[in-house]
Amino acid sequence: MTTTSTALDEQAVRLDADDVLAPLRERFLLPDGVVYLDGNSLGPLPAAVPQALTDVVSRQWGTDLIRSWNSNGWWEAPLRVGDAVGRLLGAAPGQTVAGDSTSVQSFTALSAAAALRPDRTLLVTDPGHFPTDRYLAQAVADRQGLEVRHVPPAGLASFLAAEGDRVAVISYSPVDFRTGELYDMRSLTEAAHRVGALVLWDLCHAAGAMPLHLDALGVDFAVGCGYKFLNGGPGAPAYLYVARRHHEALDTPLPGWNGHADPFGLNRHYTPAPGIARARIGTPPILSLLALEAALTVFDDVDLARVRAKSLSLTAFFFRCTAELLDPLGFEPVTPSDPARRGSHVALRHPHAHALTRVLADRGVIIDMRAPDLLRFGVNALYTTHQHLLTAATHLSGIVREAAYDPTPPPSGPVT
């Protein structure tokens, strides 16, 4: 491994010593000797989750059995956990529901938004959106007789100025899942609303990493997963936010019994429940839902503005590490250096990204990559330190200098 510069070491020590969020690291059960920079894909285990799950399995399910739907609040869990997520989104209570997957919630949101604009024919989304978002946009368009237009965020305002009167809904993410570039939610939301279109934001790479202001921005719909910065565990339930002003007219495409106004009446015909409760579908996944609820306690008394400030400090420091240790070795930063334009991960381009990711993991530094050539370094200000990022850059520099990786192109399949 290469020797880091004294200046980088000293800066990491100073920044970590001044970190007011450092005590929050104790809220996670992180393995010793591992630098974990992949929380933007799967958050680590919060310390509160094992005890909560033990109680759910052993007492609530094991002893109280079916009575737990009432005595332990299982029935209210989707709305209760939804409100807990909503607090991190800048959403007042009663507008967010938790459960199902991000795909299901996205399908629900896109379908419902398009139904609210029945006289419009365009559904607009980012060509660089996460694949599922693009697939679902096309699926909803096919079912509802719409046309999908793929418009990059930078060109959205001009597109809407030209064809906005035909646009029913736009679907974007504030953070590019590959590059970490951050887009301006306010300006894009306002541009859509000026032409009467509705807005759906995919918050998977934003919620829990930065302050969000859905109510204040007038956002119409938002979705997101529970397993990235919210740390809810693999496959954790997703959430759906619908602004209160749309509740009365909200027509969801999947009318399940949980969303019925009288779910235990077992009525022949569907009558939607009032408010966001009508977005419930089937029986909620209680074990994973209550694991997410416990995980969200890591945000108790946490100021997301401070989380964002530390995230920017971490990524800025990593840019300095890469400039000194990695840029001379052929790595190319693709995340914007402008703090106002980056989320909470940094992406570097290298032709052997897959192989380097595997060797880094062998040396105790866990990151991920996106094909064909992007290495992603995720930072979560609740537990990531500046020293972690210096360690990652130092190991990566050493691997390349030693040629300690296999340059053979990887087989298809997931990166582990």
XYZ file of C-alpha atoms in Angstrom:
416
model
C 0.000 0.000 0.000
C 1.292 3.450 -0.839
C 2.137 5.954 1.860
C -0.329 8.808 2.155
C 0.788 12.371 2.488
C 1.167 13.810 5.976
C -1.091 16.680 4.947
C -3.951 14.308 4.078
C -3.486 12.351 7.300
C -3.467 15.514 9.374
C -6.549 16.891 7.663
C -8.483 13.637 8.172
C -7.582 13.568 11.869
C -8.605 17.206 12.342
C -11.899 16.870 10.486
C -12.846 13.725 12.365
C -11.915 15.328 15.692
C -14.263 18.227 14.925
C -17.147 15.967 13.861
C -20.223 16.674 16.004
C -22.002 13.650 14.496
C -19.307 11.172 15.541
C -21.327 9.758 18.490
C -24.024 8.615 16.057
C -21.699 5.910 14.777
C -22.574 3.977 17.939
C -26.108 3.602 16.604
C -24.836 1.069 14.061
C -23.375 -2.419 14.382
C -20.490 -2.077 11.959
C -17.965 -4.935 11.609
C -14.498 -4.259 12.949
C -11.783 -3.677 10.400
C -14.149 -2.883 7.537
C -14.449 0.462 5.770
C -18.026 0.471 4.541
C -18.678 2.894 1.669
C -21.693 1.179 0.135
C -24.516 2.483 2.320
C -25.928 4.153 -0.783
C -26.819 0.599 -1.899
C -27.470 -1.142 1.424
C -27.244 0.605 4.754
C -25.502 -1.238 7.600
C -27.339 -2.781 10.533
C -28.644 -0.225 13.064
C -28.105 -1.298 16.661
C -31.817 -0.990 17.453
C -32.942 -3.535 14.850
C -31.895 -6.921 16.350
C -33.673 -6.260 19.638
C -36.766 -4.963 17.866
C -36.930 -7.985 15.570
C -36.393 -10.370 18.479
C -39.394 -8.814 20.189
C -41.505 -8.955 17.022
C -40.690 -12.624 16.408
C -40.561 -13.978 19.961
C -43.260 -11.983 21.735
C -45.516 -10.256 19.229
C -45.726 -13.140 16.761
C -44.631 -16.001 19.026
C -46.800 -15.212 22.043
C -49.424 -12.646 21.115
C -50.070 -14.256 17.735
C -52.879 -12.726 15.679
C -53.824 -10.403 18.525
C -50.754 -8.320 17.612
C -52.620 -6.711 14.722
C -54.402 -4.739 17.438
C -52.422 -5.042 20.663
C -49.026 -4.309 19.071
C -50.144 -1.876 16.395
C -49.431 -4.019 13.351
C -52.474 -2.705 11.532
C -51.383 0.929 11.861
C -47.746 0.208 10.990
C -47.817 1.287 7.294
C -49.126 4.723 8.225
C -47.060 5.047 11.405
C -43.822 4.100 9.660
C -44.865 6.243 6.708
C -45.060 9.273 8.972
C -41.636 8.432 10.433
C -40.205 8.465 6.907
C -42.219 11.575 6.084
C -40.425 13.517 8.820
C -37.188 12.968 6.885
C -38.854 14.125 3.663
C -40.232 17.415 4.932
C -43.757 15.985 4.823
C -46.487 16.670 7.351
C -48.184 13.597 8.851
C -50.816 11.726 6.883
C -49.171 11.952 3.447
C -46.720 9.029 3.425
C -47.383 5.298 3.552
C -44.760 2.541 3.915
C -44.962 -0.932 2.408
C -44.504 -2.855 -0.825
C -41.491 -2.256 -3.086
C -40.224 0.873 -4.800
C -41.387 -0.611 -8.092
C -44.947 -1.048 -6.822
C -44.970 2.418 -5.292
C -43.598 3.960 -8.488
C -46.237 2.210 -10.590
C -48.908 3.454 -8.209
C -47.622 7.016 -8.268
C -47.165 7.239 -12.049
C -50.565 5.714 -12.734
C -52.337 7.936 -10.221
C -50.567 11.070 -11.442
C -51.442 10.378 -15.069
C -55.068 9.755 -14.073
C -55.156 13.231 -12.518
C -54.272 14.739 -15.912
C -56.533 12.736 -18.279
C -56.445 15.356 -21.039
C -52.634 15.163 -21.429
C -50.653 12.679 -23.477
C -46.980 12.841 -22.440
C -45.082 11.175 -19.605
C -41.587 12.678 -19.339
C -38.660 10.977 -17.636
C -34.877 11.068 -17.478
C -33.066 8.880 -20.065
C -30.481 8.255 -17.338
C -33.084 7.263 -14.739
C -32.645 3.975 -12.883
C -33.793 1.206 -15.259
C -36.869 0.237 -13.231
C -38.091 3.835 -13.323
C -37.800 3.852 -17.104
C -39.427 0.438 -17.483
C -42.363 1.472 -15.308
C -42.787 4.762 -17.128
C -43.172 2.838 -20.375
C -45.512 0.294 -18.773
C -47.802 2.990 -17.383
C -47.725 4.854 -20.690
C -48.662 1.711 -22.605
C -51.584 0.999 -20.306
C -52.907 4.552 -20.255
C -52.347 5.521 -23.866
C -49.520 7.946 -23.198
C -46.266 8.672 -24.986
C -42.971 8.583 -23.091
C -40.422 11.294 -23.772
C -36.885 10.947 -22.416
C -35.473 14.359 -21.547
C -32.274 14.959 -19.498
C -32.752 17.214 -16.455
C -30.672 19.958 -18.056
C -33.095 20.144 -20.985
C -36.351 19.761 -19.080
C -37.189 23.444 -18.669
C -36.856 24.172 -22.382
C -38.805 21.027 -23.270
C -41.632 22.021 -20.970
C -41.661 25.526 -22.397
C -42.229 24.021 -25.837
C -44.539 21.075 -25.117
C -45.606 21.490 -21.511
C -49.323 21.723 -22.243
C -49.188 18.038 -23.295
C -47.264 16.765 -20.261
C -49.212 14.868 -17.600
C -46.346 13.971 -15.259
C -42.570 14.161 -15.059
C -40.552 11.462 -13.250
C -37.021 12.232 -12.064
C -34.551 11.597 -9.244
C -32.738 14.419 -7.450
C -29.529 12.332 -7.418
C -28.111 10.443 -10.399
C -27.670 6.871 -9.170
C -24.476 6.413 -11.214
C -22.586 9.679 -10.949
C -23.956 11.218 -7.764
C -24.881 14.426 -9.561
C -27.511 16.421 -7.661
C -30.313 18.164 -9.555
C -32.348 21.157 -8.421
C -35.670 19.812 -7.169
C -37.126 23.269 -6.712
C -36.473 24.552 -10.212
C -37.617 21.349 -11.938
C -40.755 21.127 -9.810
C -41.598 24.753 -10.510
C -40.986 24.313 -14.234
C -43.439 21.401 -14.323
C -46.070 23.221 -12.310
C -45.886 26.296 -14.517
C -47.296 24.204 -17.356
C -49.779 22.305 -15.202
C -47.861 19.002 -15.060
C -47.453 16.878 -11.948
C -44.119 15.775 -10.475
C -42.900 12.398 -9.184
C -39.517 12.286 -7.442
C -37.618 9.046 -6.791
C -35.811 9.750 -3.510
C -33.890 6.475 -3.148
C -30.497 8.212 -3.193
C -31.579 11.319 -1.291
C -33.830 10.451 1.660
C -31.820 10.282 4.865
C -28.743 11.839 3.269
C -29.920 15.444 3.030
C -32.797 17.689 4.044
C -35.818 17.368 1.766
C -38.745 19.749 1.674
C -41.559 18.030 -0.194
C -44.385 20.067 1.301
C -42.549 23.375 0.977
C -41.604 22.668 -2.656
C -45.151 21.675 -3.570
C -44.082 18.205 -4.736
C -47.004 16.057 -5.890
C -45.679 12.502 -5.523
C -42.504 10.890 -4.223
C -41.299 7.326 -3.727
C -38.213 5.714 -2.310
C -36.732 2.559 -0.845
C -36.054 1.800 2.799
C -32.708 0.026 2.499
C -30.190 2.663 1.393
C -29.645 5.725 3.588
C -32.658 4.725 5.716
C -30.808 1.526 6.709
C -33.925 -0.646 6.876
C -32.240 -3.829 5.691
C -32.160 -5.822 2.438
C -35.483 -5.535 0.651
C -36.845 -3.111 3.262
C -40.287 -1.726 2.395
C -40.530 1.341 0.219
C -42.711 4.398 0.762
C -45.103 6.570 -1.203
C -45.750 10.268 -0.566
C -48.831 11.918 -2.028
C -49.491 15.596 -1.311
C -52.668 16.039 0.696
C -54.275 18.203 -1.985
C -54.472 15.131 -4.248
C -55.944 12.681 -1.740
C -59.626 13.136 -2.520
C -59.119 12.501 -6.239
C -56.396 9.859 -5.822
C -57.209 6.810 -7.945
C -54.712 4.040 -7.265
C -54.211 1.283 -9.863
C -53.986 -1.581 -7.345
C -57.097 -1.486 -5.122
C -56.200 -4.004 -2.439
C -58.263 -4.857 0.602
C -55.930 -2.956 2.939
C -56.801 0.262 1.112
C -60.560 -0.228 1.436
C -62.610 2.186 3.523
C -63.970 -0.832 5.437
C -61.318 -3.539 5.008
C -62.929 -5.999 7.388
C -66.379 -5.528 5.917
C -65.288 -7.778 3.036
C -67.488 -5.823 0.649
C -68.062 -6.953 -2.898
C -67.070 -3.571 -4.369
C -64.078 -1.375 -3.649
C -64.495 1.902 -1.794
C -61.192 3.708 -1.198
C -60.201 4.647 2.319
C -59.845 8.352 3.048
C -56.453 10.000 2.647
C -53.166 8.246 2.076
C -54.571 5.013 3.579
C -56.141 4.241 0.197
C -52.603 3.687 -1.129
C -52.269 0.606 1.052
C -52.627 -2.522 -1.056
C -52.229 -5.977 0.460
C -51.269 -7.300 3.871
C -48.134 -5.415 4.937
C -44.805 -7.264 5.467
C -44.763 -6.788 9.216
C -41.317 -8.216 10.004
C -39.503 -5.998 7.509
C -41.770 -3.033 8.177
C -41.028 -3.079 11.908
C -37.314 -3.587 11.189
C -37.468 -0.385 9.139
C -39.283 1.374 11.954
C -36.527 0.425 14.385
C -33.854 1.456 11.873
C -35.353 4.914 11.534
C -34.593 5.597 15.198
C -30.995 6.326 14.172
C -32.390 9.670 13.009
C -33.849 10.556 16.418
C -32.746 14.081 17.337
C -30.615 14.285 14.176
C -30.459 17.551 12.247
C -30.394 16.642 8.552
C -28.759 19.978 7.777
C -25.761 18.816 9.798
C -25.864 15.454 8.045
C -25.709 17.242 4.714
C -22.879 19.523 5.875
C -20.784 16.556 6.970
C -21.582 14.685 3.755
C -20.219 17.612 1.756
C -17.125 17.730 3.954
C -16.551 14.009 3.391
C -16.966 14.161 -0.366
C -14.839 17.311 -0.644
C -12.067 15.580 1.285
C -12.355 12.520 -0.954
C -11.932 14.761 -4.003
C -8.661 15.957 -2.480
C -7.584 12.357 -1.812
C -8.355 11.351 -5.389
C -6.554 14.376 -6.824
C -3.364 13.482 -4.966
C -3.485 9.688 -4.940
C -5.674 8.510 -7.817
C -5.909 11.041 -10.632
C -2.247 10.439 -11.601
C -3.096 6.737 -11.979
C -5.795 7.204 -14.566
C -8.900 7.652 -12.408
C -11.387 10.254 -13.608
C -13.879 11.843 -11.190
C -17.318 12.087 -12.801
C -19.231 13.525 -9.834
C -19.459 17.328 -9.947
C -17.025 19.049 -7.595
C -19.534 21.871 -7.033
C -21.117 21.138 -3.619
C -24.516 22.314 -4.847
C -24.421 19.688 -7.599
C -23.429 16.509 -5.783
C -25.311 14.069 -3.651
C -23.776 11.708 -1.099
C -21.599 9.484 -3.231
C -18.602 10.083 -5.485
C -18.065 8.152 -8.710
C -14.689 7.588 -10.344
C -14.212 6.225 -13.843
C -11.636 3.507 -14.470
C -11.629 0.814 -17.180
C -11.120 -1.960 -14.589
C -13.763 -0.824 -12.112
C -15.137 -4.329 -11.525
C -11.785 -5.909 -10.716
C -10.712 -3.012 -8.505
C -13.951 -3.213 -6.529
C -13.356 -6.910 -5.845
C -9.763 -6.401 -4.688
C -10.751 -3.458 -2.489
C -13.291 -5.708 -0.751
C -10.563 -8.277 -0.122
C -8.609 -5.513 1.635
C -11.551 -4.526 3.830
C -12.924 -1.583 1.836
C -16.432 -2.185 0.524
C -17.676 -0.009 -2.335
C -19.651 -0.862 -5.456
C -19.516 -0.197 -9.178
C -21.843 0.486 -12.060
C -21.082 -1.007 -15.431
C -19.055 -0.555 -17.363
C -16.466 1.571 -15.593
C -17.744 3.523 -12.555
C -16.574 2.930 -9.000
C -19.019 4.407 -6.456
C -17.918 5.558 -2.993
C -20.965 6.167 -0.829
C -20.781 8.291 2.292
C -23.302 8.259 5.103
C -22.545 11.074 7.499
C -23.991 9.111 10.410
C -21.052 6.681 10.415
C -18.530 7.474 7.633
C -15.319 9.252 8.652
C -12.754 11.211 6.690
C -10.196 8.593 7.669
C -12.347 5.937 5.979
C -12.144 7.809 2.706
C -8.401 8.321 2.972
C -7.997 4.600 3.679
C -10.078 3.739 0.599
C -8.072 6.035 -1.663
C -4.772 4.762 -0.248
C -5.694 1.106 -0.769
C -6.937 1.798 -4.273
C -3.749 3.622 -5.161
C -1.703 0.705 -3.871
C -3.723 -1.863 -5.809
C -3.153 -0.040 -9.079
C 0.539 0.658 -8.448
C 1.085 -3.001 -7.599
C -1.088 -4.169 -10.531
C -2.762 -6.377 -7.922
C -5.949 -6.986 -9.879
C -7.113 -9.088 -12.783
C -7.810 -6.895 -15.840
C -9.890 -9.637 -17.488
C -13.382 -8.343 -18.311
C -15.895 -9.577 -15.701
C -18.637 -12.105 -16.386
C -22.185 -10.824 -16.433
C -24.015 -10.872 -13.123
C -24.115 -8.972 -9.832
C -21.001 -7.461 -8.328
C -20.201 -8.891 -4.907
